[in-house]
Short mmCIF file of C-alpha atoms in Angstrom, two decimals:
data_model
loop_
_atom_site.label_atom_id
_atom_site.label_comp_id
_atom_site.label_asym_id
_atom_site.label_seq_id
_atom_site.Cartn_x
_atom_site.Cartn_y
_atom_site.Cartn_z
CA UNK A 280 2.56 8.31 -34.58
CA UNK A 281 5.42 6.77 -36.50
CA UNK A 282 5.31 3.51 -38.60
CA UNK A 283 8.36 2.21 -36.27
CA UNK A 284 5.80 2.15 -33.72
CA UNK A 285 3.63 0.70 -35.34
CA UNK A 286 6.25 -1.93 -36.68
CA UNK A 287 6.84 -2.67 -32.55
CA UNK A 288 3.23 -3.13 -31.05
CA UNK A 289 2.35 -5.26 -33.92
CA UNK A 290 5.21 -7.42 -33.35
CA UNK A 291 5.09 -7.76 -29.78
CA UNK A 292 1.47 -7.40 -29.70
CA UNK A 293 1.38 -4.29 -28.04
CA UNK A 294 -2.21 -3.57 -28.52
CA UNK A 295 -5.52 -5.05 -27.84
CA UNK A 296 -5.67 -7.66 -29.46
CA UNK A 297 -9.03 -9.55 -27.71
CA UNK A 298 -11.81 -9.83 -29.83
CA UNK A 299 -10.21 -8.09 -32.46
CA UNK A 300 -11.91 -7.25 -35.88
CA UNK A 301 -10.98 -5.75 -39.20
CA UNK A 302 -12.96 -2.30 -40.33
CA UNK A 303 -15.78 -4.47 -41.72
CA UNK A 304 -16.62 -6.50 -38.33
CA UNK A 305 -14.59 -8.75 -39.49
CA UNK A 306 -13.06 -11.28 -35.87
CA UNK A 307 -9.77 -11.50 -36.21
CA UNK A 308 -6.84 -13.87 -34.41
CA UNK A 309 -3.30 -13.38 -35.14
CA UNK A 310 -1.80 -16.68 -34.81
CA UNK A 311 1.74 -15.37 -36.38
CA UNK A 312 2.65 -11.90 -36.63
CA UNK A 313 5.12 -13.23 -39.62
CA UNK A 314 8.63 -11.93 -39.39
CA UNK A 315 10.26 -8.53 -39.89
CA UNK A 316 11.21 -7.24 -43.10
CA UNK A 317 13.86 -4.38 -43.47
CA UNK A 318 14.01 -5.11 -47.05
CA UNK A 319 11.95 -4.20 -50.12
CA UNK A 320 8.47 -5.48 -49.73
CA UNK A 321 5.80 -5.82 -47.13
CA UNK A 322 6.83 -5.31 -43.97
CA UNK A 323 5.97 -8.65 -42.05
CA UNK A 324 6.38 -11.95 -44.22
CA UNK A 325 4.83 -15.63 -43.14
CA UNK A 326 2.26 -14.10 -41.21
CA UNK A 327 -0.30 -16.43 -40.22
CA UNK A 328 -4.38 -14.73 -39.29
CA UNK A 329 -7.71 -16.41 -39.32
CA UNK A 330 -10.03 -13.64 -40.55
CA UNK A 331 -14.06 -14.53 -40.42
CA UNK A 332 -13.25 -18.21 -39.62
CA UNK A 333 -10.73 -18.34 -42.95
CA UNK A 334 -7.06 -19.10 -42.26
CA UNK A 335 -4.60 -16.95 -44.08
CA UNK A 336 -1.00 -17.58 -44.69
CA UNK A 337 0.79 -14.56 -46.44
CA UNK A 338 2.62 -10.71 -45.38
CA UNK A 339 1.34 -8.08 -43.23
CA UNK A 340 1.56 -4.46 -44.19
CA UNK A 341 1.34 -1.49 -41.63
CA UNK A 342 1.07 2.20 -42.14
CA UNK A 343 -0.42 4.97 -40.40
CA UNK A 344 -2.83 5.83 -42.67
CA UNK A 345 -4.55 3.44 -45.22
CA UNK A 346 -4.22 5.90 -47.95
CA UNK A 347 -0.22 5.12 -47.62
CA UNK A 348 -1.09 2.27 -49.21
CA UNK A 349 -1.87 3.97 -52.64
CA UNK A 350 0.90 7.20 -52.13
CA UNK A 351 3.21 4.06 -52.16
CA UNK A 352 1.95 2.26 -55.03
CA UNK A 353 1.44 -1.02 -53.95
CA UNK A 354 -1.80 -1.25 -55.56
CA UNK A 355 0.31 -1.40 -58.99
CA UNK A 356 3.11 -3.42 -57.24
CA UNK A 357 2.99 -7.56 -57.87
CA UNK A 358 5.23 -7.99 -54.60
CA UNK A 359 2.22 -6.80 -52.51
CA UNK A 360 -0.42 -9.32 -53.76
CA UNK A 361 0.28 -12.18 -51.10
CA UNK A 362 -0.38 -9.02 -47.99
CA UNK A 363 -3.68 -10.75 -45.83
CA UNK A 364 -3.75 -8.25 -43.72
CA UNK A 365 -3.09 -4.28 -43.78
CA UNK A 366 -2.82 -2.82 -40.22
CA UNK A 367 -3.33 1.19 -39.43
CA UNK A 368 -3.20 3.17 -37.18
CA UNK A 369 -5.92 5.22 -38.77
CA UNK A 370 -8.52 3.88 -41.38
CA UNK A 371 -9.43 6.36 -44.27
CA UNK A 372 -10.44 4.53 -47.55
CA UNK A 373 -10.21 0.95 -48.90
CA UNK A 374 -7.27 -0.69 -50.36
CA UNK A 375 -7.26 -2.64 -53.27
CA UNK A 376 -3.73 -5.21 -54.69
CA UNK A 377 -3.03 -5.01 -58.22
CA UNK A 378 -5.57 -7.83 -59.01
CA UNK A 379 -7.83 -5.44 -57.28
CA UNK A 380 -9.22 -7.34 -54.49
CA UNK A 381 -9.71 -5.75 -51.17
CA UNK A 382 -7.58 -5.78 -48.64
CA UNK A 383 -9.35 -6.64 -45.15
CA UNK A 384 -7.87 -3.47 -42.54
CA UNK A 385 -7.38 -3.55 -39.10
CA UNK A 386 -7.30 0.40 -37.23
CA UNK A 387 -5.25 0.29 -33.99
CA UNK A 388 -6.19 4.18 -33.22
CA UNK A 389 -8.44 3.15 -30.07
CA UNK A 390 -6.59 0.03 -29.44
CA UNK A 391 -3.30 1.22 -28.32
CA UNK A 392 -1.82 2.70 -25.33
CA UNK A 393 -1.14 6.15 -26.06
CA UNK A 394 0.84 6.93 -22.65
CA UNK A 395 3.64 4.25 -24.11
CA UNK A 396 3.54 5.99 -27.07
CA UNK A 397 4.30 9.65 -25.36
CA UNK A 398 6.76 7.55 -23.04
CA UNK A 399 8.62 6.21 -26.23
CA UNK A 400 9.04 10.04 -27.87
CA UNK A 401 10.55 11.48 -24.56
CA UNK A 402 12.75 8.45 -24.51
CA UNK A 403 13.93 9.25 -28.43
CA UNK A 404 14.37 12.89 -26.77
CA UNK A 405 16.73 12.01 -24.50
CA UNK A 406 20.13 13.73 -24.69
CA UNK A 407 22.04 14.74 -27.92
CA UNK A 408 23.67 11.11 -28.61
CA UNK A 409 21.90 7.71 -28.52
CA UNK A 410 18.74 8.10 -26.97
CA UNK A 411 19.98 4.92 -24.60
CA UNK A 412 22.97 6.60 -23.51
CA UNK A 413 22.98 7.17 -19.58
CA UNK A 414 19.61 4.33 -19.36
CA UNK A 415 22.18 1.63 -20.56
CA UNK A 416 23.97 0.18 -17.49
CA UNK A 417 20.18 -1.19 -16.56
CA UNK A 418 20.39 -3.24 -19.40
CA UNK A 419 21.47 -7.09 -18.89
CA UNK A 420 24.56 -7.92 -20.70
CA UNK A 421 22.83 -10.66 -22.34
CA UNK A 422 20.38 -8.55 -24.31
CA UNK A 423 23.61 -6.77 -25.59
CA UNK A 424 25.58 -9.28 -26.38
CA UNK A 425 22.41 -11.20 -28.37
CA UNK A 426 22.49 -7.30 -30.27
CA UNK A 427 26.14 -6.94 -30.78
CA UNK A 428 25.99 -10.72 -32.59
CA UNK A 429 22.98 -10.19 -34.67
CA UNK A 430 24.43 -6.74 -35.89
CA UNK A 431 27.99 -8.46 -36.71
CA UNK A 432 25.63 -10.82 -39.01
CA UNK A 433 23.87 -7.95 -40.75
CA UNK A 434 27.32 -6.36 -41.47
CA UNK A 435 28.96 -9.70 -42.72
CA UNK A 436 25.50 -10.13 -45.18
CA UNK A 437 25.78 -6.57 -46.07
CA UNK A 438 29.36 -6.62 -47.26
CA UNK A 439 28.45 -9.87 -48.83
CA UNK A 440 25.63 -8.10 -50.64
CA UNK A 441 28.68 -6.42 -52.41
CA UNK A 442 30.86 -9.26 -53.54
CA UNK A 443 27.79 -10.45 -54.40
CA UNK A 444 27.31 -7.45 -57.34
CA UNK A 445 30.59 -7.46 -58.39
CA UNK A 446 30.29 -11.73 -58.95
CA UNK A 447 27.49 -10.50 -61.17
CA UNK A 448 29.64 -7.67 -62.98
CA UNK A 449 32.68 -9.99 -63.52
CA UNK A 450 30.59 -13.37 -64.86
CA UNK A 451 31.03 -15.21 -61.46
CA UNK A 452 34.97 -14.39 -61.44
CA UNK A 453 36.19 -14.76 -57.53
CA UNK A 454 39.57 -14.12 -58.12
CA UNK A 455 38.65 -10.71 -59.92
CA UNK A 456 36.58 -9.72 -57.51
CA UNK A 457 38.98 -10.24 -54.66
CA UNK A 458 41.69 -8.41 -56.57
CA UNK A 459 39.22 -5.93 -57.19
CA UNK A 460 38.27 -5.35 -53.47
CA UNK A 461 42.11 -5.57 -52.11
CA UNK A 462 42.91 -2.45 -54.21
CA UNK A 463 40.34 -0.68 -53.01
CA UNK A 464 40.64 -1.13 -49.03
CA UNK A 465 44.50 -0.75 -49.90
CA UNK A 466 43.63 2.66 -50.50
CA UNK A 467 42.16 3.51 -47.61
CA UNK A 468 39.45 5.94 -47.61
CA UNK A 469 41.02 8.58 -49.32
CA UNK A 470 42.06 6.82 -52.36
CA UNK A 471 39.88 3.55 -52.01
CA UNK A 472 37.96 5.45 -55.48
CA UNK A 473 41.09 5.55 -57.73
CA UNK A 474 42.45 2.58 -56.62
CA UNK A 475 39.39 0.42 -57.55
CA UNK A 476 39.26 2.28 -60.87
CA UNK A 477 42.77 1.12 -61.00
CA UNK A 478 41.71 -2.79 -60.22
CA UNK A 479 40.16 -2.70 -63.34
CA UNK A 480 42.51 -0.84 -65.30
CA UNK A 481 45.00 -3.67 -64.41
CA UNK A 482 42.68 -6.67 -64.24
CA UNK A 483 43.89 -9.73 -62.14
CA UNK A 484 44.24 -12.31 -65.00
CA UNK A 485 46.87 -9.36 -67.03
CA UNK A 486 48.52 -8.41 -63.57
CA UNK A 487 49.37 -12.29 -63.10
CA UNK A 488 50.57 -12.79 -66.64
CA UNK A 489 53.13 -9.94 -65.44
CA UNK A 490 53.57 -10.67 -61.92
CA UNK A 491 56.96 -13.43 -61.99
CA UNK A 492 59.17 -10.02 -62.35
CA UNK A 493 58.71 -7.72 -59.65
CA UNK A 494 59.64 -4.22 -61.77
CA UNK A 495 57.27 -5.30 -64.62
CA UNK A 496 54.31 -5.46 -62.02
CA UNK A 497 55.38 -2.34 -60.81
CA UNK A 498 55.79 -0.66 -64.17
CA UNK A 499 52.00 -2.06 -65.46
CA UNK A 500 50.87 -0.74 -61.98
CA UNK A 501 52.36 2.84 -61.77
CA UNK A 502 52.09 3.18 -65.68
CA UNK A 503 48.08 2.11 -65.46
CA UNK A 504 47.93 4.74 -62.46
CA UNK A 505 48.57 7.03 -64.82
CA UNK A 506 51.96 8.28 -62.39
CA UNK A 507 54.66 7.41 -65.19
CA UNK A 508 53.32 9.77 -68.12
CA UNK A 509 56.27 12.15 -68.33
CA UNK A 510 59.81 11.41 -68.16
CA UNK A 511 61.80 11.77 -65.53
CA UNK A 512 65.33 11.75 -64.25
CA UNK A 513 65.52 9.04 -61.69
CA UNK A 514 66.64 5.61 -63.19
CA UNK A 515 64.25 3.51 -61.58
CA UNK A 516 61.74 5.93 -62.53
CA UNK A 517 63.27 5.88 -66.37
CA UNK A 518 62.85 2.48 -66.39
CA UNK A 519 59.57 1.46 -65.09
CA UNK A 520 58.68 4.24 -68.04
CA UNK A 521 60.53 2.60 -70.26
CA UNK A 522 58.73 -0.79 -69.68
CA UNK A 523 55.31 0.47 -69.16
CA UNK A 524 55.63 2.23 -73.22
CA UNK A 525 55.82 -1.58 -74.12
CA UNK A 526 53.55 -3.39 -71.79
CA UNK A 527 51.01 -0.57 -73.19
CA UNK A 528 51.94 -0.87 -76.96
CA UNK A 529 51.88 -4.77 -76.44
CA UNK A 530 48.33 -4.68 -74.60
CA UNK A 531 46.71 -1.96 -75.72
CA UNK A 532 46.48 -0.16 -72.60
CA UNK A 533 45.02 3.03 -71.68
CA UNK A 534 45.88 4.75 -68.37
CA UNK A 535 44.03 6.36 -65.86
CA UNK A 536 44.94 10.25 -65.63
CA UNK A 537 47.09 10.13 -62.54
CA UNK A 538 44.97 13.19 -61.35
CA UNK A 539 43.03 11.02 -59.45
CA UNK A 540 45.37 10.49 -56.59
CA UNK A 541 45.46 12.37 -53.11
CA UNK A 542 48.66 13.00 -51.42
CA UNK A 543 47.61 15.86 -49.38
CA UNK A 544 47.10 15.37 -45.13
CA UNK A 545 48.26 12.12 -45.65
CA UNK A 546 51.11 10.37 -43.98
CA UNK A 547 53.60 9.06 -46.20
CA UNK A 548 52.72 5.95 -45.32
CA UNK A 549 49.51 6.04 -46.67
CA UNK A 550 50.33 7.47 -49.57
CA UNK A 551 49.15 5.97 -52.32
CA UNK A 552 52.96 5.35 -54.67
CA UNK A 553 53.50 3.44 -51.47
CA UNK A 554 50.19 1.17 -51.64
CA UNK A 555 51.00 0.59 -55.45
CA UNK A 556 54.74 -0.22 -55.00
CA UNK A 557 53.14 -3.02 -51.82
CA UNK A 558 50.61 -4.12 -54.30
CA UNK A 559 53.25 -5.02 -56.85
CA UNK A 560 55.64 -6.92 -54.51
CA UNK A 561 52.25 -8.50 -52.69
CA UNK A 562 51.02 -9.77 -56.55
CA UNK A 563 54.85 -10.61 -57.27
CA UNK A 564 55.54 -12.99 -54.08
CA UNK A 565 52.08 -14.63 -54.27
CA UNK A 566 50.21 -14.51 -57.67
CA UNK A 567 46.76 -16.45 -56.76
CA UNK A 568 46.06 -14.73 -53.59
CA UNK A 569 42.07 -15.73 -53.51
CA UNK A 570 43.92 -19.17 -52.39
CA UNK A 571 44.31 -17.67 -48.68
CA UNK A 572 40.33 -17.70 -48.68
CA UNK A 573 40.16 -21.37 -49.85
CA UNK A 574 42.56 -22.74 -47.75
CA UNK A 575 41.75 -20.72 -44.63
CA UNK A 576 44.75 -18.95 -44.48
CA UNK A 577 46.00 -18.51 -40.44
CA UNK A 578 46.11 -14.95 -39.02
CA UNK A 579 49.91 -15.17 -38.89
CA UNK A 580 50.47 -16.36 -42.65
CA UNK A 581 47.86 -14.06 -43.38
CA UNK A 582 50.32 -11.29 -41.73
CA UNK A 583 53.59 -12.77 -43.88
CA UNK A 584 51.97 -12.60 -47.43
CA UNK A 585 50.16 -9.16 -46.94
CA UNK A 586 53.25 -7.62 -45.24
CA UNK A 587 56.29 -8.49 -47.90
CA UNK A 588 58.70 -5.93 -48.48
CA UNK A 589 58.37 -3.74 -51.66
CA UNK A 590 61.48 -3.17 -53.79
CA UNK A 591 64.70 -1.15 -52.55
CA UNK A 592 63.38 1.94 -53.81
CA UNK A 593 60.36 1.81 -51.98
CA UNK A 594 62.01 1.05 -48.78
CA UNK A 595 63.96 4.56 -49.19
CA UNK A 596 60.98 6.58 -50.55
CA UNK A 597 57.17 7.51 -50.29
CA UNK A 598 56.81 8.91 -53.64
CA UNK A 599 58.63 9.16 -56.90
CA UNK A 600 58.65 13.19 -56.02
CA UNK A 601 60.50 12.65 -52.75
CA UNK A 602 63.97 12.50 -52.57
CA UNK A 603 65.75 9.17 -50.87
CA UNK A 604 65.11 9.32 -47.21
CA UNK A 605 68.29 9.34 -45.19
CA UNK A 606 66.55 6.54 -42.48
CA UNK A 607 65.94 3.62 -44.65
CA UNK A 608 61.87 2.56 -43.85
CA UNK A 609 60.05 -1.26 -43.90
CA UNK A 610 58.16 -0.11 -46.86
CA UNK A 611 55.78 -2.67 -45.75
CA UNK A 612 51.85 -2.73 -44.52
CA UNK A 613 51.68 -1.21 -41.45
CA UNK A 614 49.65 -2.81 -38.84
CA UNK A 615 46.34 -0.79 -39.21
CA UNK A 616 46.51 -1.04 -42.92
CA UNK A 617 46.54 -5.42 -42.73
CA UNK A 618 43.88 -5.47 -40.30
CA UNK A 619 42.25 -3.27 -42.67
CA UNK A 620 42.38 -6.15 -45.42
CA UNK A 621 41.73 -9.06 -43.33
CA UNK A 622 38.56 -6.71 -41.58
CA UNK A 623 37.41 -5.84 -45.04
CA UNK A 624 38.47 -8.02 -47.64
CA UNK A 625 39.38 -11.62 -46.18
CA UNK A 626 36.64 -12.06 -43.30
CA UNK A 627 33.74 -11.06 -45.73
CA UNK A 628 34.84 -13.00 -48.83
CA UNK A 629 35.26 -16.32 -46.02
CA UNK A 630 32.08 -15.95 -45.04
CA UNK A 631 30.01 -15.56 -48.17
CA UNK A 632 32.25 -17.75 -49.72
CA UNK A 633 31.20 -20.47 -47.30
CA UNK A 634 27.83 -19.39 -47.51
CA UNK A 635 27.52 -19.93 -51.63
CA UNK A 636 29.43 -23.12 -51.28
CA UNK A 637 27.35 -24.51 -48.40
CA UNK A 638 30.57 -24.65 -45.73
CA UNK A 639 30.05 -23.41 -42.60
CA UNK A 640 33.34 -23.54 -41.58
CA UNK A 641 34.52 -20.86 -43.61
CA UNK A 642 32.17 -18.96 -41.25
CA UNK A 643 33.42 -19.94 -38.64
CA UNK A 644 37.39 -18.97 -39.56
CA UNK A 645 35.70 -15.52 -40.75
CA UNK A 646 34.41 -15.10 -36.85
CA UNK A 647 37.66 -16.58 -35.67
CA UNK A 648 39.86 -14.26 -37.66
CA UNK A 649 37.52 -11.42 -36.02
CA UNK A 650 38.19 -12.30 -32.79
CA UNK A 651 41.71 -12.73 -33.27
CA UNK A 652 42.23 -9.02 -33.98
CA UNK A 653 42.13 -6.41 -31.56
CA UNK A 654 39.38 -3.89 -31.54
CA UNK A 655 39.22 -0.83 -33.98
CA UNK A 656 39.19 1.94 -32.09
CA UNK A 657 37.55 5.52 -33.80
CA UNK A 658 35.21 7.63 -33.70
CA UNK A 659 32.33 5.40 -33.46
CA UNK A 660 33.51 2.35 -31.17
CA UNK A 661 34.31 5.83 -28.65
CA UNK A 662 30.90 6.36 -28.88
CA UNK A 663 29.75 3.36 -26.94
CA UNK A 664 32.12 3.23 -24.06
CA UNK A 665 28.93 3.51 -21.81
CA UNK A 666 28.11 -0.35 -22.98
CA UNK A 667 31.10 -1.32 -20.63
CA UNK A 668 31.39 -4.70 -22.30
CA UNK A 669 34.59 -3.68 -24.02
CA UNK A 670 35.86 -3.52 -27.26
CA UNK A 671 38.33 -6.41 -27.25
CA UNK A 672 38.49 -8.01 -30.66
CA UNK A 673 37.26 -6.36 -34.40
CA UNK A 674 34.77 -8.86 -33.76
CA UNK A 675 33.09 -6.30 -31.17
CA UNK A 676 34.15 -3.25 -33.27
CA UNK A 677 32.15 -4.40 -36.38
CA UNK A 678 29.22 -5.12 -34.41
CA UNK A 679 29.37 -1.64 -33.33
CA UNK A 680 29.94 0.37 -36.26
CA UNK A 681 27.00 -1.98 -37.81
CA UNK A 682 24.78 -1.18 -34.87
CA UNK A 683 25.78 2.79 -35.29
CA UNK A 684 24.76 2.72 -38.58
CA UNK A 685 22.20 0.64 -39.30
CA UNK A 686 20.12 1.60 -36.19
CA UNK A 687 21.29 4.82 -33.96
CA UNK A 688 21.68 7.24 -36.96
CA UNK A 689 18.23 7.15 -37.21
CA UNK A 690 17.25 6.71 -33.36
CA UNK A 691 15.70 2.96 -34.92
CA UNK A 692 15.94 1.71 -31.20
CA UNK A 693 12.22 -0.09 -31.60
CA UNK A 694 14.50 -2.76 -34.22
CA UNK A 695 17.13 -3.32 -31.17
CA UNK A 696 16.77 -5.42 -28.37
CA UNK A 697 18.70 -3.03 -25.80
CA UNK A 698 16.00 -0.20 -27.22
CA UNK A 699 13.25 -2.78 -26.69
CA UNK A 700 14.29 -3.21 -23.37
CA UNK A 701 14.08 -0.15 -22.26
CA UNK A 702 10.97 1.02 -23.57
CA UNK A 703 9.72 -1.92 -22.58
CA UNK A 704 11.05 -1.39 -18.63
#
């Protein structure tokens, strides 16, 4: 028995539930089976249960055993003192709360049907991938759809669970915390790490004093990256030095080592000189860039202000080690790397923006930007070619890298409705 079973016959009442009593003899009727908590806490809040003829309002806590109770601690735990009700599959000992009053049990061991339960571990057996895979096409595209949305939610709240801690770190600072998060997804996976280290390094209030002249920005940048620390033959390169020794005399600066950076299997594209050099020209062009969030910034201006050229010598190298490259390049953000930002950075700093200001319609540009932007396609969205809804928009693509993480790692198909469904069929 798992507690995810448990978790899905209590809330869909999967058991018998007539003339139902607690381990004392106590009747029982569930009026609310309170709603699902993935969080810290119990596991079922505003439950609602009349127990002996008194009506209970409070959170329901399940575990297979009732010892669980005590080998988690919630006996010492102050969040546990509002549970009514502690439901088990097997009963083996009282439970107490931290004011030490008992907690009535209900056992579900005889009241369950134990042929669903050995249907529901063959179904979590079933193949190498998602235990849904091949059962799928059965599935109405409703029920997916009503998934796909609700895990595109849980993603948006999740990444807004991040700004979130960095509002906290920077004393409610919006525009830091934006600059913050654009370095980092500018980096890409590889060097997201060193970037953000870098994003503080150069905060956005110092890299907006210094942003009117394009070289300084690039000199603070590259110097703070710690990619200017020994001299070199280049001008360009002999100058940005030469600027960066006074913009870190005149601040006080210290650098980052410059060891931090990977070049290697990259494309020079990607590499991250290149992302640095963008940054600069991006900070240069348009200094309070957390603007694009308030004013709702189209897709296509969006596009113009994230994709500026970078200077001439970025447009003719990758890297201060390469030499000039005989075909002159854009320089620019490639097409992957801006949906990248608006994916990352603008859609989930619209929508918890709207959400801490109280204006939904910075959700809804966050959903419409999504839409607007065609479908990652990777490892994971490959995965789930069998839905054959398509992946048309990064709206869909989100939902299913959420939906891959949060629940098929873990084969958690009894929290999705398409798993429901077909345990259920």
């Amino acid at each position: 028995m798992t507690e995810d079973y448990l978790h899905y016959i209590w809330k869909f009442q999967k058991f018998d539930h007539v003339n139902l009593e607690t381990t004392e003899g106590e009747p029982v009727l569930i009026k609310k089976t309170g709603t699902h908590n993935d969080d810290a806490g119990p596991d079922f809040s505003e439950a609602n249960v009349i127990i002996d003829g008194t009506e209970w309002f409070g959170s329901v806590e399940i575990h297979i055993r009732s010892s669980d109770w005590k080998k988690h601690n919630h006996q010492t735990d102050r969040a546990y003192n509002n549970v009514v009700l502690h439901v088990v599959y097997e009963d083996d000992g009282e439970v107490l709360n931290e004011n030490g009053e008992t907690i009535p049990t209900v056992e579900l061991k005889l009241l369950i049907d134990h042929d669903a339960y050995f249907q529901y571990e063959r179904f979590l057996q079933n193949g190498t991938g998602r235990p849904c895979q091949g059962q799928i096409q059965t599935v109405p595209k409703l029920t997916i759809i009503n998934e796909l949305d609700e895990m595109l939610v849980n993603r948006l709240l999740r990444k807004s669970h991040d700004i979130q801690e960095l509002l906290v770190e920077t004393g409610n600072n919006w525009e830091e915390v934006f600059h913050q998060l654009l370095f980092k997804y500018l980096g890409m996976k590889v060097n997201a790490s060193p970037m953000f280290s870098l994003s503080k390094k150069v905060s956005y209030s110092l890299l907006q004093k210094n942003a009117n002249d394009l070289k300084i920005a690039e000199a603070l940048l590259f110097g703070q990256a710690g990619m200017l620390k020994k001299e070199g033959k280049e001008d360009y390169y002999r100058e940005l030095r030469s600027e960066y020794l006074f913009l870190k005399q005149k601040y006080n600066l210290s650098s980052m080592t410059g060891a931090e950076w990977k070049f290697s299997r990259m494309r020079p594209p990607n590499f991250p000189t290149l992302r640095i050099a963008q940054l600069a020209a991006i900070y240069s062009s348009y200094q309070n860039l957390f603007q694009v969030i308030r004013d709702k910034t189209p897709l296509r201006h969006l596009q113009m202000i994230f994709g500026v050229q970078p200077s001439e010598y970025w447009q003719h190298h990758y890297s201060f080690k390469s030499l000039g490259d005989a075909k002159k390049h854009k320089g620019n953000l490639g097409k992957v790397a801006l949906q990248n930002i608006i994916i990352n950075v603008i859609v989930p700093f619209a929508f918890f923006y709207g959400r801490a200001i109280g204006d939904k319609t910075y959700e809804d540009y966050a959903l419409l930007l999504l839409s607007s932007i065609p479908g990652e396609n990777n490892k994971i969205t490959r995965k789930f070619e069998d839905l054959e809804i398509g992946v048309l928009s990064a709206k869909d693509s989100q939902a299913l890298i959420q939906l891959h993480d949060e629940l098929c790692i873990n084969k958690r198909c009894l929290n999705c409705k398409i798993g429901v469904y077909l345990v259920q069929s």
